Short mmCIF file of C-alpha atoms in Angstrom, two decimals:
data_model
loop_
_atom_site.label_atom_id
_atom_site.label_comp_id
_atom_site.label_asym_id
_atom_site.label_seq_id
_atom_site.Cartn_x
_atom_site.Cartn_y
_atom_site.Cartn_z
CA HIS P 232 60.50 73.00 -116.49
CA ALA P 233 56.88 73.09 -115.42
CA HIS P 234 56.98 69.71 -113.73
CA LEU P 235 59.93 70.66 -111.52
CA ARG P 236 57.64 73.01 -109.58
CA ASP P 237 56.07 69.85 -108.17
CA ILE P 238 59.29 68.77 -106.41
CA HIS P 239 60.09 69.44 -102.78
CA VAL P 240 63.41 69.06 -100.95
CA PRO P 241 63.20 69.21 -97.13
CA ASP P 242 65.05 72.03 -95.40
CA ILE P 243 68.14 71.04 -93.47
CA VAL P 244 68.66 71.66 -89.75
CA PRO P 245 72.19 73.16 -89.56
CA GLN P 246 72.58 72.81 -85.80
CA LEU P 247 72.04 69.05 -86.11
CA CYS P 248 74.43 68.54 -89.03
CA THR P 249 78.08 67.50 -88.98
CA ASP P 250 80.69 66.77 -91.63
CA ARG P 251 79.29 63.23 -91.82
CA VAL P 252 75.62 63.69 -90.96
CA LEU P 253 73.00 65.71 -92.86
CA THR P 254 69.83 66.30 -90.87
CA SER P 255 66.66 67.56 -92.52
CA HIS P 256 63.06 68.19 -91.59
CA TYR P 257 60.69 65.25 -91.71
CA ALA P 258 59.13 64.55 -95.10
CA ALA P 259 55.73 62.89 -95.26
CA GLY P 260 54.64 60.63 -98.08
CA LEU P 261 54.79 57.12 -99.48
CA PRO P 262 57.51 55.64 -101.71
CA ILE P 263 56.32 56.12 -105.27
CA ASP P 264 55.87 52.38 -105.93
CA GLN P 265 53.48 52.16 -102.98
CA ALA P 266 51.69 55.37 -103.86
CA ALA P 267 51.18 54.31 -107.47
CA ALA P 268 48.48 51.80 -106.58
CA SER P 269 46.09 54.51 -105.38
CA LEU P 270 46.88 57.17 -107.98
CA SER P 271 44.72 58.01 -110.96
CA HIS P 272 46.05 57.47 -114.48
CA ASN P 273 46.61 61.22 -114.89
CA ALA P 274 48.47 61.42 -111.59
CA ARG P 275 50.77 58.55 -112.55
CA GLN P 276 51.47 60.23 -115.88
CA LYS P 277 52.37 63.55 -114.28
CA LEU P 278 54.48 61.87 -111.62
CA ALA P 279 56.44 59.86 -114.20
CA GLU P 280 56.96 62.95 -116.36
CA THR P 281 58.23 64.83 -113.33
CA LEU P 282 60.68 62.06 -112.43
CA LEU P 283 62.04 61.74 -115.97
CA GLU P 284 62.35 65.49 -116.52
CA LEU P 285 64.11 65.81 -113.18
CA THR P 286 66.59 63.09 -114.15
CA ILE P 287 67.38 64.80 -117.45
CA CYS P 288 67.76 68.23 -115.83
CA GLU P 289 69.97 66.92 -113.03
CA LEU P 290 72.39 65.36 -115.50
CA PHE P 291 72.43 67.61 -118.52
CA GLN P 292 71.74 71.01 -116.97
CA PHE P 293 72.64 70.91 -113.28
CA ARG P 294 75.40 68.32 -113.84
CA PHE P 295 74.71 67.30 -110.25
CA MET P 296 72.65 64.18 -109.69
CA GLN P 297 71.20 62.17 -106.85
CA THR P 298 72.33 58.78 -108.18
CA ASP P 299 70.38 56.42 -105.89
CA PRO P 300 67.00 55.72 -107.56
CA ASN P 301 65.58 53.69 -104.66
CA PHE P 302 61.80 54.11 -104.72
CA SER P 303 61.92 55.15 -101.04
CA ASN P 304 64.05 58.17 -101.92
CA PHE P 305 61.09 59.68 -103.80
CA LEU P 306 58.05 60.23 -101.60
CA PHE P 307 54.57 61.11 -102.82
CA ASP P 308 52.31 63.04 -100.46
CA ALA P 309 48.74 63.28 -101.76
CA ARG P 310 47.86 66.11 -99.38
CA TRP P 311 49.87 68.68 -101.33
CA SER P 312 48.90 70.36 -104.58
CA ALA P 313 50.32 70.09 -108.08
CA ILE P 314 50.54 66.51 -109.38
CA ASP P 315 47.20 64.71 -109.17
CA ALA P 316 44.47 65.83 -111.57
CA ASP P 317 41.31 64.62 -113.23
CA ALA P 318 41.32 66.01 -116.75
CA LYS P 319 37.82 64.79 -117.58
CA GLU P 320 36.20 66.72 -114.75
CA GLY P 321 38.57 69.64 -115.07
CA LYS P 322 39.55 69.37 -111.42
CA ARG P 323 43.02 69.90 -110.09
CA GLY P 324 43.85 67.46 -107.34
CA CYS P 325 46.72 67.28 -104.90
CA GLY P 326 50.08 65.68 -104.48
CA ARG P 327 53.73 66.52 -104.00
CA LEU P 328 56.96 64.67 -104.80
CA THR P 329 59.66 64.93 -102.15
CA MET P 330 63.30 63.91 -102.67
CA VAL P 331 65.22 62.53 -99.69
CA ASP P 332 68.58 60.88 -98.99
CA PHE P 333 71.32 62.69 -100.90
CA GLY P 334 74.21 60.51 -99.76
CA ALA P 335 74.80 59.32 -103.33
CA ALA P 336 74.61 62.77 -104.94
CA ARG P 337 77.59 63.61 -107.15
CA GLU P 338 78.82 66.17 -109.64
CA PHE P 339 79.79 65.45 -113.25
CA GLU P 340 82.32 67.31 -115.39
CA ARG P 341 80.78 69.42 -118.11
CA ALA P 342 82.91 67.92 -120.89
CA PHE P 343 81.80 64.41 -119.95
CA VAL P 344 78.12 65.40 -119.70
CA ASP P 345 78.13 67.24 -123.03
CA ASN P 346 79.63 64.31 -124.90
CA TYR P 347 77.33 61.91 -123.09
CA LEU P 348 74.41 64.00 -124.32
CA ARG P 349 75.74 63.70 -127.86
CA MET P 350 75.86 59.93 -127.42
CA VAL P 351 72.28 59.82 -126.11
CA TRP P 352 71.18 61.89 -129.10
CA SER P 353 72.92 59.41 -131.40
CA CYS P 354 71.10 56.57 -129.64
CA ALA P 355 67.76 58.28 -130.14
CA GLU P 356 68.56 58.94 -133.80
CA ARG P 357 69.76 55.34 -134.34
CA ASP P 358 73.02 56.82 -135.59
CA ARG P 359 75.39 53.85 -135.43
CA GLU P 360 78.51 55.83 -136.28
CA GLY P 361 77.63 58.49 -133.72
CA VAL P 362 77.06 55.90 -131.00
CA LEU P 363 80.40 54.22 -131.69
CA HIS P 364 82.26 57.54 -131.96
CA TYR P 365 81.05 58.95 -128.65
CA SER P 366 81.25 55.56 -126.92
CA LYS P 367 84.94 55.47 -127.79
CA LEU P 368 85.44 59.13 -126.89
CA LEU P 369 83.84 58.64 -123.48
CA GLY P 370 85.72 55.43 -122.76
CA PHE P 371 83.00 52.80 -123.18
CA LEU P 372 84.95 51.29 -126.10
CA THR P 373 88.63 51.07 -127.02
CA GLY P 374 88.19 50.89 -130.79
CA GLU P 375 89.59 47.35 -130.88
CA GLU P 376 86.34 45.50 -130.09
CA SER P 377 85.07 42.59 -132.14
CA ARG P 378 82.17 42.95 -134.51
CA THR P 379 80.05 40.88 -132.10
CA MET P 380 80.69 43.35 -129.31
CA LEU P 381 80.05 46.40 -131.47
CA GLU P 382 76.76 45.00 -132.76
CA ALA P 383 75.55 44.18 -129.24
CA HIS P 384 76.68 47.57 -127.95
CA THR P 385 74.89 49.55 -130.64
CA ALA P 386 71.74 47.39 -130.49
CA ALA P 387 71.47 47.92 -126.72
CA ALA P 388 72.15 51.63 -127.17
CA PHE P 389 69.35 51.96 -129.71
CA VAL P 390 66.91 50.34 -127.28
CA VAL P 391 67.97 52.67 -124.47
CA GLY P 392 67.55 55.69 -126.75
CA GLU P 393 64.19 54.51 -128.07
CA PRO P 394 62.00 56.56 -125.66
CA PHE P 395 63.57 59.73 -127.08
CA SER P 396 63.31 58.81 -130.75
CA ALA P 397 61.24 60.83 -133.21
CA GLN P 398 59.10 57.72 -133.75
CA PHE P 399 57.38 58.29 -130.40
CA ALA P 400 57.45 62.09 -130.39
CA GLN P 401 53.71 62.43 -131.00
CA THR P 402 52.25 59.26 -129.49
CA GLY P 403 54.48 59.08 -126.43
CA TYR P 404 56.50 56.12 -125.23
CA ASP P 405 54.78 53.36 -123.24
CA PHE P 406 57.50 52.29 -120.82
CA TYR P 407 55.59 49.29 -119.51
CA GLU P 408 54.70 47.80 -122.89
CA ARG P 409 58.07 48.50 -124.52
CA ASN P 410 59.99 46.88 -121.62
CA VAL P 411 63.36 48.55 -122.16
CA SER P 412 65.02 46.74 -119.25
CA GLY P 413 64.02 43.29 -120.42
CA ARG P 414 65.06 43.92 -124.01
CA THR P 415 68.46 45.37 -123.17
CA ALA P 416 69.17 42.58 -120.68
CA ALA P 417 69.30 40.23 -123.67
CA PHE P 418 72.57 41.87 -124.71
CA GLY P 419 74.12 41.79 -121.25
CA ARG P 420 76.00 38.50 -121.49
CA THR P 421 77.45 39.28 -124.92
CA ILE P 422 78.67 42.68 -123.72
CA MET P 423 80.16 41.33 -120.50
CA GLU P 424 82.00 38.52 -122.30
CA ASN P 425 83.34 40.66 -125.15
CA ARG P 426 84.11 44.06 -123.68
CA LEU P 427 87.76 45.07 -123.62
CA CYS P 428 87.51 47.75 -120.95
CA PRO P 429 85.30 48.68 -118.02
CA PRO P 430 82.95 51.65 -118.46
CA PRO P 431 84.23 55.05 -117.29
CA VAL P 432 83.95 55.63 -113.56
CA GLU P 433 81.14 58.17 -114.01
CA ALA P 434 78.94 55.55 -115.69
CA TYR P 435 78.35 53.38 -112.64
CA ALA P 436 76.43 55.98 -110.63
CA LEU P 437 74.96 57.70 -113.67
CA HIS P 438 73.52 54.54 -115.21
CA ARG P 439 72.12 53.39 -111.89
CA ARG P 440 69.99 56.55 -111.81
CA LEU P 441 69.02 56.41 -115.50
CA SER P 442 67.97 52.77 -115.35
CA GLY P 443 66.10 53.56 -112.12
CA ALA P 444 64.19 56.37 -113.84
CA TYR P 445 63.11 53.97 -116.59
CA LEU P 446 61.99 51.41 -113.98
CA MET P 447 59.98 54.09 -112.17
CA CYS P 448 58.20 54.98 -115.41
CA MET P 449 57.49 51.29 -115.99
CA ARG P 450 56.12 50.87 -112.47
CA LEU P 451 53.87 53.88 -112.97
CA ARG P 452 52.77 52.45 -116.36
CA ALA P 453 53.35 55.82 -117.95
CA THR P 454 53.26 56.84 -121.58
CA ILE P 455 55.47 59.91 -121.95
CA LYS P 456 56.44 62.22 -124.79
CA CYS P 457 60.16 62.09 -124.01
CA ARG P 458 61.46 63.55 -127.27
CA PRO P 459 60.79 67.22 -126.37
CA MET P 460 62.75 66.79 -123.12
CA LEU P 461 65.84 65.62 -124.99
CA GLU P 462 65.42 68.19 -127.75
CA HIS P 463 65.30 70.96 -125.15
CA VAL P 464 68.62 70.09 -123.50
CA TYR P 465 70.27 69.23 -126.83
CA SER P 466 69.28 72.59 -128.32
CA HIS P 467 71.22 74.31 -125.52
CA LEU P 468 74.33 72.18 -125.94
CA ASP P 469 77.52 74.13 -126.49
CA GLN P 470 78.86 72.50 -129.64
CA SER P 471 82.36 73.81 -128.93
CA THR P 472 82.87 71.57 -125.90
CA SER P 473 85.01 68.52 -126.49
CA LEU P 474 86.55 65.64 -124.59
CA SER P 475 89.61 63.63 -125.43
CA PRO P 476 89.56 59.83 -125.08
CA ASN P 477 92.35 59.92 -122.48
CA SER P 478 90.64 62.45 -120.20
CA ALA P 479 87.32 60.68 -120.60
CA ARG P 480 88.33 57.38 -119.08
CA GLY P 481 89.48 58.19 -115.57
CA THR P 482 89.06 54.54 -114.63
CA SER P 483 91.01 51.32 -114.35
CA ALA P 484 90.53 47.60 -114.55
CA SER P 485 89.95 47.55 -110.81
CA ASN P 486 86.55 49.11 -111.45
CA ALA P 487 85.50 46.36 -113.83
CA GLN P 488 82.95 44.75 -111.55
CA SER P 489 79.43 44.90 -112.92
CA LEU P 490 77.82 47.72 -110.98
CA SER P 491 75.63 49.05 -113.77
CA SER P 492 72.95 47.59 -115.98
CA PRO P 493 74.13 46.12 -119.29
CA ALA P 494 71.42 48.28 -120.82
CA PHE P 495 73.66 51.30 -120.41
CA ALA P 496 77.07 49.63 -120.49
#
């Protein structure tokens, strides 16, 4: 994880912490959307790659994720080394990404994460049966949905998995031009009107971070080779792990409010 060396987390100050307050050292830098305007193309690329790789590692390897993707929770400080670079002149510039505000950090069960990874792989492979199978296993579907709902669900899933498809393995995926958020939003109304169950509880926080990572890559106008990132975590997946539909849901109709993007619903 070469890019993860570019990430900084401020040290905490134990004597100023309580059960309800976490106090850390001051972190300098600008929110990444503000910093993007002054960054070189290469710097924006490296920053976006770092953010996406971090998101994938947090979910699929650490199984512990900071689920609030607010731009202000990711600060870029150009005075530090590692991110900015000018490839043409062969110079290594400076810059550091700092993560702050961990109030929304949460842990995910391994069984859920492993099956979610299988679903993401199915999305990237445009495997309709795989998407439907793991969507039902994880609790996104009941198995009684209408054809209209199933078609909208799989179509949105394929768009979400597109950055990781083999089609863009060599050229990279242009997040700004491909406009994942806009394209998946087209399925939102159909999904909301035809779904028979709310998504599993884990999905609300998880999808907020995933959709935020995509938006960050769009804002940075990055073109990223995402496929190797997914292949790396998928190659380490323990194929013996499993999750039953009943243990996957862990939610109720009271959670049905729309807290996550239809793109990932």
